[in-house]
Amino acid sequence: MTFPSTPSTDHASAVIPAPVPLASLVNRAQVGFEDRFGRSPRWIAAAPGRVNVIGEHTDYNDGFVLPMAIQRYVVIAADRPQPTSRPMPIRLSSSAFEQAEWISLDHTSHKQLAPWARYVLGVLVGCRDAGMEAGALDMLVDSNVPLGGGLSSSAALEVATATLVEAVTGRSMPPVDKALLCQQAEHRFAGVPCGIMDQFSSVFGRPDHLMLLDCRTAEITPVPLNDPQVQVLIINTNVKHELTGGEYAERRDQCERVAKALGVHSLRDATLDLLVDRSAALQPVLVRRARHVIGEIERTRQAAQAIAAGDWGRTGQLMDASHASLRDDYEVSCRELDLLVELAGQQPPGAVIGSRMTGGGFGGCTVSLVRSEHLEAVAHAIHDGYRNQTGIEPSLFTTRPAAGAHIVRG
Ligand code: ADP
Ligand code: MG
């Protein structure tokens, strides 16, 4: 198996570190496994994180999203355990956490496990229930997808686990089933009622392509993004505002309530005209939530067309409008995300195509499309502006659309 290559158009600079090729991350995971377990791993699997270019908070409304897999991966190395007495069949380590975990698929309550290990347990249980039991394993997880940054490290961890099980059992599952199994693991074992975008992106990622995903039918339409003049710049605010934690569930609930009041199955079936018509009977906050979702679904469709046509002016307008809507109507942005988007908007005309928050919100990352020749200057200006105004060091990187999950060794 060959690794996806790192395109030569990527840049390295003081504020944008050189990209780490997947091969180096695989090597690091292998060395980590050898350090931890004293021998080489027999199987290695990799699954990428993702960035959503546009279409935020639309997935659970049966809408469209436009993500791509990123050149940042979760890599899992594994082997059968040595024949010693062990308390439980699976021993799991992650470079992101000190404490190793012991897992049994018969765990009466996954609540006893460290939260991060529940994602892995959930997938192993799902695979077993689908007739693909992995058996006893030593496992080491390594990753360069930032945790909790809105780039879907959780889905990457789940999909890497499912891909590892494919390597171990020598059997493959239909990719859609694999993505849905991972989504179920996140629902049931992590308690996050996520849509299908994250797991689909990690499974179906394709170099040089975004994917327009219809979250109602799970149909994917590839959208080429291969213009060497256009860079995808991701900037992590490096903040995560811990609110009450119920914001995601609250937004979902509000969307369901408006859909019901409008007499439609989901907001995918509503139009702005219908909303305006009925708005007098709805709480203003519900009108604003629905206005975001209905508008965002339409923007996402249009952005897919604009990007395919290389219409960067229109693409930028749609991204900027998406951010404003998430900030004002859906109210899931924060000061730091807004600042990054404002700084992007202050760059010389034509340098930044468009910029918006990406992921669930309240912190995490922005995604911007930037003209290659301006990347260096834009990156420095936004980095310095953000650091000066917040005192926080942001993290920046560029990525091309990357390959989805695959077995690296097995
Ligand atoms: P996001 O998916 O946006 O990164 P989430 O909160 O959904 O944020 O998922 C982050 C969680 O996923 C982490 O807190 C951890 O529990 C788990 N996770 C992600 N990557 C790893 C990793 N490399 N090792 C262990 N756990 C991980
Ligand atoms: Mg996640």
CSV table of C-alpha atoms and ligand atoms in Angstrom, one decimal:
chain,number,residue,atom,x,y,z
A,1,MET,CA,0.0,0.0,0.0
A,2,THR,CA,1.4,3.4,-0.8
A,3,PHE,CA,0.7,6.5,1.2
A,4,PRO,CA,-1.1,9.5,-0.3
A,5,SER,CA,1.7,11.8,-1.3
A,6,THR,CA,2.0,15.3,0.0
A,7,PRO,CA,1.5,17.8,-2.8
A,8,SER,CA,4.4,20.1,-3.5
A,9,THR,CA,2.1,23.1,-3.5
A,10,ASP,CA,2.0,23.0,0.3
A,11,HIS,CA,3.9,25.7,2.1
A,12,ALA,CA,6.2,25.8,5.1
A,13,SER,CA,6.8,29.0,6.9
A,14,ALA,CA,7.3,30.5,10.4
A,15,VAL,CA,3.5,30.3,11.1
A,16,ILE,CA,2.6,27.4,8.8
A,17,PRO,CA,4.6,24.4,9.7
A,18,ALA,CA,5.6,21.9,7.0
A,19,PRO,CA,2.9,19.2,6.6
A,20,VAL,CA,3.8,15.9,8.2
A,21,PRO,CA,3.4,13.2,5.5
A,22,LEU,CA,1.2,10.3,6.5
A,23,ALA,CA,4.3,8.0,6.2
A,24,SER,CA,6.0,9.9,9.0
A,25,LEU,CA,3.0,9.6,11.2
A,26,VAL,CA,2.8,5.9,10.5
A,27,ASN,CA,6.4,5.6,11.4
A,28,ARG,CA,5.9,7.4,14.6
A,29,ALA,CA,3.0,5.1,15.5
A,30,GLN,CA,5.1,2.1,14.8
A,31,VAL,CA,7.9,3.3,17.0
A,32,GLY,CA,5.3,4.2,19.7
A,33,PHE,CA,4.0,0.7,19.5
A,34,GLU,CA,7.4,-0.8,19.7
A,35,ASP,CA,8.3,1.3,22.8
A,36,ARG,CA,5.0,0.4,24.5
A,37,PHE,CA,4.8,-3.3,23.6
A,38,GLY,CA,8.3,-4.4,22.8
A,39,ARG,CA,7.7,-5.6,19.2
A,40,SER,CA,6.5,-4.5,15.8
A,41,PRO,CA,2.9,-4.1,15.1
A,42,ARG,CA,1.3,-6.5,12.7
A,43,TRP,CA,-1.5,-4.2,11.5
A,44,ILE,CA,-1.7,-0.5,10.9
A,45,ALA,CA,-4.7,1.5,9.8
A,46,ALA,CA,-5.2,5.3,9.1
A,47,ALA,CA,-8.3,7.5,9.0
A,48,PRO,CA,-8.3,11.3,8.3
A,49,GLY,CA,-10.0,14.2,10.1
A,50,ARG,CA,-12.1,16.5,8.0
A,51,VAL,CA,-12.9,20.1,7.4
A,52,ASN,CA,-16.3,21.3,6.4
A,53,VAL,CA,-15.9,24.0,3.8
A,54,ILE,CA,-19.6,25.0,4.0
A,55,GLY,CA,-22.9,23.6,5.3
A,56,GLU,CA,-22.8,24.0,9.1
A,57,HIS,CA,-25.5,22.6,11.3
A,58,THR,CA,-27.3,21.3,8.3
A,59,ASP,CA,-26.6,17.6,8.6
A,60,TYR,CA,-29.1,16.8,11.3
A,61,ASN,CA,-31.7,18.8,9.3
A,62,ASP,CA,-31.4,16.4,6.3
A,63,GLY,CA,-29.5,19.1,4.4
A,64,PHE,CA,-26.2,19.3,2.4
A,65,VAL,CA,-22.7,19.6,3.7
A,66,LEU,CA,-19.5,20.2,1.7
A,67,PRO,CA,-16.5,18.7,3.6
A,68,MET,CA,-13.2,17.2,2.6
A,69,ALA,CA,-10.8,14.8,4.4
A,70,ILE,CA,-7.6,16.6,5.6
A,71,GLN,CA,-4.0,15.5,5.5
A,72,ARG,CA,-4.2,14.9,9.3
A,73,TYR,CA,-4.8,11.3,10.4
A,74,VAL,CA,-5.5,9.0,13.3
A,75,VAL,CA,-3.2,6.0,12.9
A,76,ILE,CA,-3.7,2.8,14.9
A,77,ALA,CA,-1.0,0.1,15.2
A,78,ALA,CA,-1.9,-3.3,16.6
A,79,ASP,CA,-0.9,-6.8,17.1
A,80,ARG,CA,-2.1,-9.9,18.9
A,81,PRO,CA,-1.1,-9.9,22.6
A,82,GLN,CA,1.7,-12.1,23.8
A,83,PRO,CA,0.4,-15.2,25.6
A,84,THR,CA,0.6,-13.9,29.2
A,85,SER,CA,-2.2,-13.7,31.7
A,86,ARG,CA,-4.1,-10.4,31.0
A,87,PRO,CA,-7.1,-8.9,32.8
A,88,MET,CA,-8.9,-8.2,29.6
A,89,PRO,CA,-8.5,-9.0,25.9
A,90,ILE,CA,-7.8,-5.5,24.6
A,91,ARG,CA,-5.0,-3.2,25.8
A,92,LEU,CA,-5.3,0.3,24.4
A,93,SER,CA,-2.9,3.2,24.5
A,94,SER,CA,-3.0,6.6,22.9
A,95,SER,CA,-0.2,9.1,22.5
A,96,ALA,CA,-2.7,11.8,23.5
A,97,PHE,CA,-3.4,10.3,27.0
A,98,GLU,CA,-1.1,9.0,29.7
A,99,GLN,CA,-3.2,6.2,31.0
A,100,ALA,CA,-3.5,2.9,29.1
A,101,GLU,CA,-7.0,1.3,29.1
A,102,TRP,CA,-8.0,-2.3,29.3
A,103,ILE,CA,-11.2,-3.1,27.4
A,104,SER,CA,-13.5,-6.1,27.3
A,105,LEU,CA,-16.3,-6.2,24.8
A,106,ASP,CA,-18.4,-7.6,27.6
A,107,HIS,CA,-17.9,-4.3,29.6
A,108,THR,CA,-21.1,-4.1,31.6
A,109,SER,CA,-20.8,-0.4,31.7
A,110,HIS,CA,-18.6,1.6,29.4
A,111,LYS,CA,-18.9,4.5,31.9
A,112,GLN,CA,-16.0,2.9,33.8
A,113,LEU,CA,-13.7,3.5,30.8
A,114,ALA,CA,-11.9,6.8,30.1
A,115,PRO,CA,-14.1,8.8,27.8
A,116,TRP,CA,-11.6,8.6,24.9
A,117,ALA,CA,-11.6,4.7,25.0
A,118,ARG,CA,-15.3,4.6,24.6
A,119,TYR,CA,-15.1,5.6,21.0
A,120,VAL,CA,-12.9,2.6,20.3
A,121,LEU,CA,-15.0,0.2,22.4
A,122,GLY,CA,-18.2,1.4,20.6
A,123,VAL,CA,-16.7,0.6,17.2
A,124,LEU,CA,-15.3,-2.8,18.4
A,125,VAL,CA,-18.7,-3.7,19.8
A,126,GLY,CA,-20.4,-2.5,16.5
A,127,CYS,CA,-18.0,-4.6,14.4
A,128,ARG,CA,-18.6,-7.7,16.6
A,129,ASP,CA,-22.4,-7.3,16.3
A,130,ALA,CA,-21.9,-7.1,12.5
A,131,GLY,CA,-20.0,-10.4,12.6
A,132,MET,CA,-16.5,-9.0,12.6
A,133,GLU,CA,-15.0,-9.7,16.0
A,134,ALA,CA,-11.4,-8.5,16.3
A,135,GLY,CA,-10.4,-10.6,19.2
A,136,ALA,CA,-7.6,-9.9,21.6
A,137,LEU,CA,-5.3,-7.0,20.7
A,138,ASP,CA,-2.6,-4.6,21.8
A,139,MET,CA,-3.4,-1.3,20.2
A,140,LEU,CA,-1.6,2.0,20.0
A,141,VAL,CA,-3.3,5.2,18.7
A,142,ASP,CA,-1.3,8.1,17.4
A,143,SER,CA,-2.7,11.2,15.7
A,144,ASN,CA,-2.1,14.7,14.4
A,145,VAL,CA,-5.8,15.7,14.2
A,146,PRO,CA,-6.2,18.2,17.0
A,147,LEU,CA,-8.6,16.9,19.6
A,148,GLY,CA,-11.8,18.8,20.1
A,149,GLY,CA,-10.9,21.4,17.4
A,150,GLY,CA,-13.9,20.8,15.2
A,151,LEU,CA,-11.8,18.8,12.7
A,152,SER,CA,-13.4,15.5,13.8
A,153,SER,CA,-10.7,13.7,15.6
A,154,SER,CA,-13.5,11.6,17.1
A,155,ALA,CA,-14.7,10.3,13.8
A,156,ALA,CA,-11.1,9.7,12.6
A,157,LEU,CA,-10.6,7.6,15.8
A,158,GLU,CA,-13.7,5.6,15.1
A,159,VAL,CA,-13.1,5.1,11.4
A,160,ALA,CA,-9.4,4.1,12.1
A,161,THR,CA,-10.7,1.5,14.6
A,162,ALA,CA,-13.2,0.1,12.1
A,163,THR,CA,-10.5,0.0,9.4
A,164,LEU,CA,-8.1,-1.8,11.8
A,165,VAL,CA,-10.8,-4.4,12.4
A,166,GLU,CA,-11.0,-4.9,8.6
A,167,ALA,CA,-7.3,-5.5,8.6
A,168,VAL,CA,-7.3,-7.9,11.5
A,169,THR,CA,-10.3,-10.0,10.3
A,170,GLY,CA,-9.2,-9.9,6.7
A,171,ARG,CA,-12.7,-8.8,5.7
A,172,SER,CA,-14.0,-5.5,4.5
A,173,MET,CA,-17.4,-4.0,5.1
A,174,PRO,CA,-19.4,-1.9,2.7
A,175,PRO,CA,-18.1,1.7,3.2
A,176,VAL,CA,-21.5,3.2,3.9
A,177,ASP,CA,-22.1,0.5,6.6
A,178,LYS,CA,-18.7,1.3,8.1
A,179,ALA,CA,-19.5,5.0,8.4
A,180,LEU,CA,-22.9,4.3,9.9
A,181,LEU,CA,-21.5,1.9,12.4
A,182,CYS,CA,-19.0,4.5,13.5
A,183,GLN,CA,-21.7,7.1,13.8
A,184,GLN,CA,-23.7,4.7,16.0
A,185,ALA,CA,-20.7,4.2,18.2
A,186,GLU,CA,-20.5,7.9,18.8
A,187,HIS,CA,-24.2,8.1,19.6
A,188,ARG,CA,-24.3,5.1,21.9
A,189,PHE,CA,-20.9,5.1,23.6
A,190,ALA,CA,-19.9,8.8,23.6
A,191,GLY,CA,-23.4,10.2,23.9
A,192,VAL,CA,-23.0,12.6,21.0
A,193,PRO,CA,-26.0,12.6,18.7
A,194,CYS,CA,-23.9,13.6,15.6
A,195,GLY,CA,-25.0,13.6,12.0
A,196,ILE,CA,-23.3,11.5,9.3
A,197,MET,CA,-20.9,14.1,7.9
A,198,ASP,CA,-17.8,13.3,10.0
A,199,GLN,CA,-17.7,9.6,9.5
A,200,PHE,CA,-18.6,9.8,5.8
A,201,SER,CA,-15.8,12.3,5.3
A,202,SER,CA,-13.3,10.1,6.9
A,203,VAL,CA,-14.4,7.0,5.0
A,204,PHE,CA,-14.9,8.6,1.6
A,205,GLY,CA,-12.3,11.3,1.4
A,206,ARG,CA,-10.7,11.5,-2.0
A,207,PRO,CA,-7.6,13.5,-3.0
A,208,ASP,CA,-8.4,16.8,-4.8
A,209,HIS,CA,-12.1,16.6,-4.1
A,210,LEU,CA,-14.7,18.0,-1.8
A,211,MET,CA,-17.8,15.9,-1.3
A,212,LEU,CA,-21.3,17.4,-1.5
A,213,LEU,CA,-23.1,15.0,0.8
A,214,ASP,CA,-26.8,14.9,0.9
A,215,CYS,CA,-27.5,14.0,4.5
A,216,ARG,CA,-31.0,12.8,3.6
A,217,THR,CA,-30.0,10.2,1.1
A,218,ALA,CA,-26.3,9.8,2.0
A,219,GLU,CA,-25.5,10.4,-1.7
A,220,ILE,CA,-22.1,11.9,-2.4
A,221,THR,CA,-21.3,14.1,-5.4
A,222,PRO,CA,-17.6,14.7,-5.8
A,223,VAL,CA,-16.6,18.4,-6.3
A,224,PRO,CA,-13.1,18.9,-7.7
A,225,LEU,CA,-10.9,21.3,-5.7
A,226,ASN,CA,-7.5,21.1,-7.4
A,227,ASP,CA,-6.7,24.6,-8.4
A,228,PRO,CA,-3.1,25.1,-7.3
A,229,GLN,CA,-3.8,28.8,-7.0
A,230,VAL,CA,-6.2,28.1,-4.1
A,231,GLN,CA,-5.1,27.0,-0.7
A,232,VAL,CA,-7.3,25.7,2.1
A,233,LEU,CA,-6.0,27.4,5.3
A,234,ILE,CA,-7.2,26.1,8.6
A,235,ILE,CA,-6.7,28.2,11.7
A,236,ASN,CA,-7.3,26.9,15.2
A,237,THR,CA,-8.4,29.5,17.7
A,238,ASN,CA,-7.1,27.1,20.4
A,239,VAL,CA,-10.1,28.0,22.5
A,240,LYS,CA,-13.0,25.8,23.4
A,241,HIS,CA,-15.7,27.6,25.4
A,242,GLU,CA,-17.3,25.1,27.8
A,243,LEU,CA,-20.8,26.4,28.0
A,244,THR,CA,-23.4,24.3,29.6
A,245,GLY,CA,-22.7,21.6,27.0
A,246,GLY,CA,-26.3,21.4,26.0
A,247,GLU,CA,-26.1,23.9,23.0
A,248,TYR,CA,-25.9,21.2,20.3
A,249,ALA,CA,-28.9,19.3,21.7
A,250,GLU,CA,-30.7,22.6,22.1
A,251,ARG,CA,-30.2,23.7,18.5
A,252,ARG,CA,-31.3,20.3,17.3
A,253,ASP,CA,-34.4,20.5,19.4
A,254,GLN,CA,-35.2,24.0,18.1
A,255,CYS,CA,-34.9,22.8,14.5
A,256,GLU,CA,-37.3,20.0,15.1
A,257,ARG,CA,-39.7,22.3,16.8
A,258,VAL,CA,-39.7,24.8,13.9
A,259,ALA,CA,-40.0,21.9,11.3
A,260,LYS,CA,-43.0,20.6,13.2
A,261,ALA,CA,-44.6,24.1,13.4
A,262,LEU,CA,-44.0,24.6,9.7
A,263,GLY,CA,-45.6,21.2,8.9
A,264,VAL,CA,-42.5,19.8,7.2
A,265,HIS,CA,-40.6,16.6,8.0
A,266,SER,CA,-37.3,18.5,8.4
A,267,LEU,CA,-36.0,22.0,7.6
A,268,ARG,CA,-34.6,20.5,4.3
A,269,ASP,CA,-38.3,20.6,3.2
A,270,ALA,CA,-38.9,24.2,4.2
A,271,THR,CA,-38.4,27.4,2.2
A,272,LEU,CA,-37.6,30.9,3.3
A,273,ASP,CA,-41.0,32.0,1.9
A,274,LEU,CA,-42.8,29.4,4.1
A,275,LEU,CA,-40.8,30.6,7.1
A,276,VAL,CA,-41.6,34.3,6.4
A,277,ASP,CA,-45.3,33.3,6.0
A,278,ARG,CA,-45.5,31.7,9.4
A,279,SER,CA,-43.0,33.8,11.3
A,280,ALA,CA,-45.6,35.7,13.2
A,281,ALA,CA,-46.7,32.5,15.0
A,282,LEU,CA,-43.1,31.5,15.9
A,283,GLN,CA,-40.7,32.7,18.6
A,284,PRO,CA,-38.2,35.1,17.1
A,285,VAL,CA,-35.3,32.8,18.2
A,286,LEU,CA,-36.8,29.9,16.3
A,287,VAL,CA,-37.2,32.0,13.2
A,288,ARG,CA,-33.5,32.9,13.3
A,289,ARG,CA,-32.5,29.3,13.8
A,290,ALA,CA,-34.6,28.1,10.9
A,291,ARG,CA,-33.4,31.0,8.7
A,292,HIS,CA,-29.8,29.9,9.2
A,293,VAL,CA,-30.5,26.3,8.3
A,294,ILE,CA,-32.7,26.9,5.3
A,295,GLY,CA,-30.2,29.6,4.0
A,296,GLU,CA,-27.2,27.4,4.7
A,297,ILE,CA,-28.6,24.4,2.8
A,298,GLU,CA,-29.1,26.6,-0.2
A,299,ARG,CA,-25.6,28.2,0.2
A,300,THR,CA,-24.0,24.8,0.3
A,301,ARG,CA,-25.6,23.7,-3.0
A,302,GLN,CA,-24.6,26.9,-4.6
A,303,ALA,CA,-21.0,26.7,-3.3
A,304,ALA,CA,-20.6,23.3,-4.8
A,305,GLN,CA,-21.5,24.7,-8.2
A,306,ALA,CA,-19.4,27.8,-7.7
A,307,ILE,CA,-16.3,25.7,-6.7
A,308,ALA,CA,-16.8,23.2,-9.5
A,309,ALA,CA,-17.0,26.2,-11.9
A,310,GLY,CA,-13.9,27.9,-10.4
A,311,ASP,CA,-16.2,30.9,-9.5
A,312,TRP,CA,-14.1,32.1,-6.5
A,313,GLY,CA,-15.9,35.4,-6.1
A,314,ARG,CA,-19.2,33.7,-5.6
A,315,THR,CA,-17.6,31.0,-3.4
A,316,GLY,CA,-16.2,33.6,-1.1
A,317,GLN,CA,-19.5,35.5,-0.8
A,318,LEU,CA,-21.2,32.2,0.2
A,319,MET,CA,-18.6,31.4,2.8
A,320,ASP,CA,-18.7,34.9,4.3
A,321,ALA,CA,-22.5,34.8,4.4
A,322,SER,CA,-22.4,31.4,6.1
A,323,HIS,CA,-20.2,32.8,8.9
A,324,ALA,CA,-22.5,35.8,9.4
A,325,SER,CA,-25.5,33.5,9.6
A,326,LEU,CA,-23.8,31.2,12.1
A,327,ARG,CA,-22.8,34.2,14.2
A,328,ASP,CA,-26.0,36.2,14.1
A,329,ASP,CA,-28.9,33.7,13.5
A,330,TYR,CA,-27.6,30.4,14.8
A,331,GLU,CA,-25.4,32.0,17.5
A,332,VAL,CA,-22.8,29.3,17.6
A,333,SER,CA,-19.7,31.5,17.0
A,334,CYS,CA,-17.6,33.2,19.6
A,335,ARG,CA,-15.3,36.3,19.8
A,336,GLU,CA,-12.2,34.4,18.8
A,337,LEU,CA,-13.8,32.8,15.7
A,338,ASP,CA,-15.3,36.2,14.7
A,339,LEU,CA,-11.9,37.8,15.1
A,340,LEU,CA,-10.2,35.3,12.8
A,341,VAL,CA,-12.9,35.9,10.1
A,342,GLU,CA,-12.7,39.7,10.5
A,343,LEU,CA,-8.9,39.6,10.1
A,344,ALA,CA,-9.3,37.5,7.0
A,345,GLY,CA,-11.7,40.1,5.7
A,346,GLN,CA,-9.2,42.8,6.2
A,347,GLN,CA,-6.6,41.3,3.9
A,348,PRO,CA,-5.8,43.0,0.6
A,349,PRO,CA,-8.6,42.6,-2.0
A,350,GLY,CA,-8.4,39.2,-3.7
A,351,ALA,CA,-6.0,37.6,-1.2
A,352,VAL,CA,-8.6,35.8,0.8
A,353,ILE,CA,-11.5,34.2,-1.2
A,354,GLY,CA,-13.7,33.5,1.8
A,355,SER,CA,-13.5,32.6,5.5
A,356,ARG,CA,-15.8,31.1,8.0
A,357,MET,CA,-16.0,29.1,11.3
A,358,THR,CA,-16.1,25.4,10.7
A,359,GLY,CA,-17.4,22.6,12.9
A,360,GLY,CA,-19.9,22.9,15.7
A,361,GLY,CA,-18.7,26.3,17.0
A,362,PHE,CA,-18.0,28.0,20.3
A,363,GLY,CA,-14.3,27.7,19.5
A,364,GLY,CA,-12.3,25.4,17.3
A,365,CYS,CA,-11.2,26.4,13.8
A,366,THR,CA,-11.9,28.6,10.9
A,367,VAL,CA,-11.5,27.5,7.3
A,368,SER,CA,-10.4,30.0,4.6
A,369,LEU,CA,-9.7,29.7,0.9
A,370,VAL,CA,-6.6,31.8,0.2
A,371,ARG,CA,-4.9,32.7,-3.1
A,372,SER,CA,-1.5,30.8,-3.1
A,373,GLU,CA,0.6,33.9,-3.9
A,374,HIS,CA,-0.8,35.7,-0.8
A,375,LEU,CA,-0.8,32.7,1.6
A,376,GLU,CA,2.4,33.7,3.4
A,377,ALA,CA,1.4,37.3,4.0
A,378,VAL,CA,-2.2,36.4,4.9
A,379,ALA,CA,-1.1,33.8,7.4
A,380,HIS,CA,1.3,36.1,9.1
A,381,ALA,CA,-1.2,39.0,9.3
A,382,ILE,CA,-3.9,36.8,10.7
A,383,HIS,CA,-1.6,35.1,13.1
A,384,ASP,CA,-0.1,38.3,14.5
A,385,GLY,CA,-3.5,40.1,14.6
A,386,TYR,CA,-5.1,37.3,16.5
A,387,ARG,CA,-2.2,36.9,18.9
A,388,ASN,CA,-2.0,40.6,19.6
A,389,GLN,CA,-5.7,41.0,20.3
A,390,THR,CA,-6.3,37.8,22.3
A,391,GLY,CA,-2.9,36.9,23.8
A,392,ILE,CA,-3.5,33.4,22.4
A,393,GLU,CA,-1.2,31.7,19.9
A,394,PRO,CA,-3.3,30.3,17.1
A,395,SER,CA,-2.3,27.2,15.1
A,396,LEU,CA,-2.3,27.4,11.3
A,397,PHE,CA,-2.0,24.8,8.6
A,398,THR,CA,-2.8,24.2,5.0
A,399,THR,CA,-4.2,21.0,3.5
A,400,ARG,CA,-5.3,19.6,0.2
A,401,PRO,CA,-8.3,17.3,0.1
A,402,ALA,CA,-6.9,14.0,1.3
A,403,ALA,CA,-7.5,10.3,0.8
A,404,GLY,CA,-10.0,8.6,3.1
A,405,ALA,CA,-9.4,5.7,5.6
A,406,HIS,CA,-7.3,2.8,4.5
A,407,ILE,CA,-5.3,-0.1,5.7
A,408,VAL,CA,-1.6,0.8,5.8
A,409,ARG,CA,-0.3,-2.6,6.8
A,410,GLY,CA,-2.3,-5.8,7.0
B,1,ADP,P1,-13.5,16.7,17.5
B,1,ADP,O1,-14.1,15.5,16.9
B,1,ADP,O2,-14.0,17.9,16.8
B,1,ADP,O3,-12.0,16.7,17.5
B,1,ADP,P2,-14.8,15.7,19.8
B,1,ADP,O4,-15.1,16.3,21.1
B,1,ADP,O5,-16.0,15.2,19.0
B,1,ADP,O6,-14.0,16.8,19.0
B,1,ADP,O7,-13.9,14.5,20.0
B,1,ADP,C1,-12.7,14.6,20.7
B,1,ADP,C2,-12.5,13.4,21.6
B,1,ADP,O8,-12.2,12.2,20.7
B,1,ADP,C3,-11.3,13.5,22.5
B,1,ADP,O9,-11.6,14.2,23.7
B,1,ADP,C4,-11.0,12.0,22.8
B,1,ADP,O10,-11.9,11.5,23.7
B,1,ADP,C5,-11.3,11.4,21.4
B,1,ADP,N1,-10.0,11.3,20.6
B,1,ADP,C6,-9.8,12.0,19.5
B,1,ADP,N2,-8.5,11.7,19.0
B,1,ADP,C7,-8.0,10.9,19.9
B,1,ADP,C8,-6.7,10.3,20.0
B,1,ADP,N3,-5.7,10.5,19.2
B,1,ADP,N4,-6.5,9.4,21.1
B,1,ADP,C9,-7.5,9.2,22.0
B,1,ADP,N5,-8.7,9.8,21.9
B,1,ADP,C10,-8.9,10.6,20.9
B,2,MG,MG,-16.2,14.9,17.0
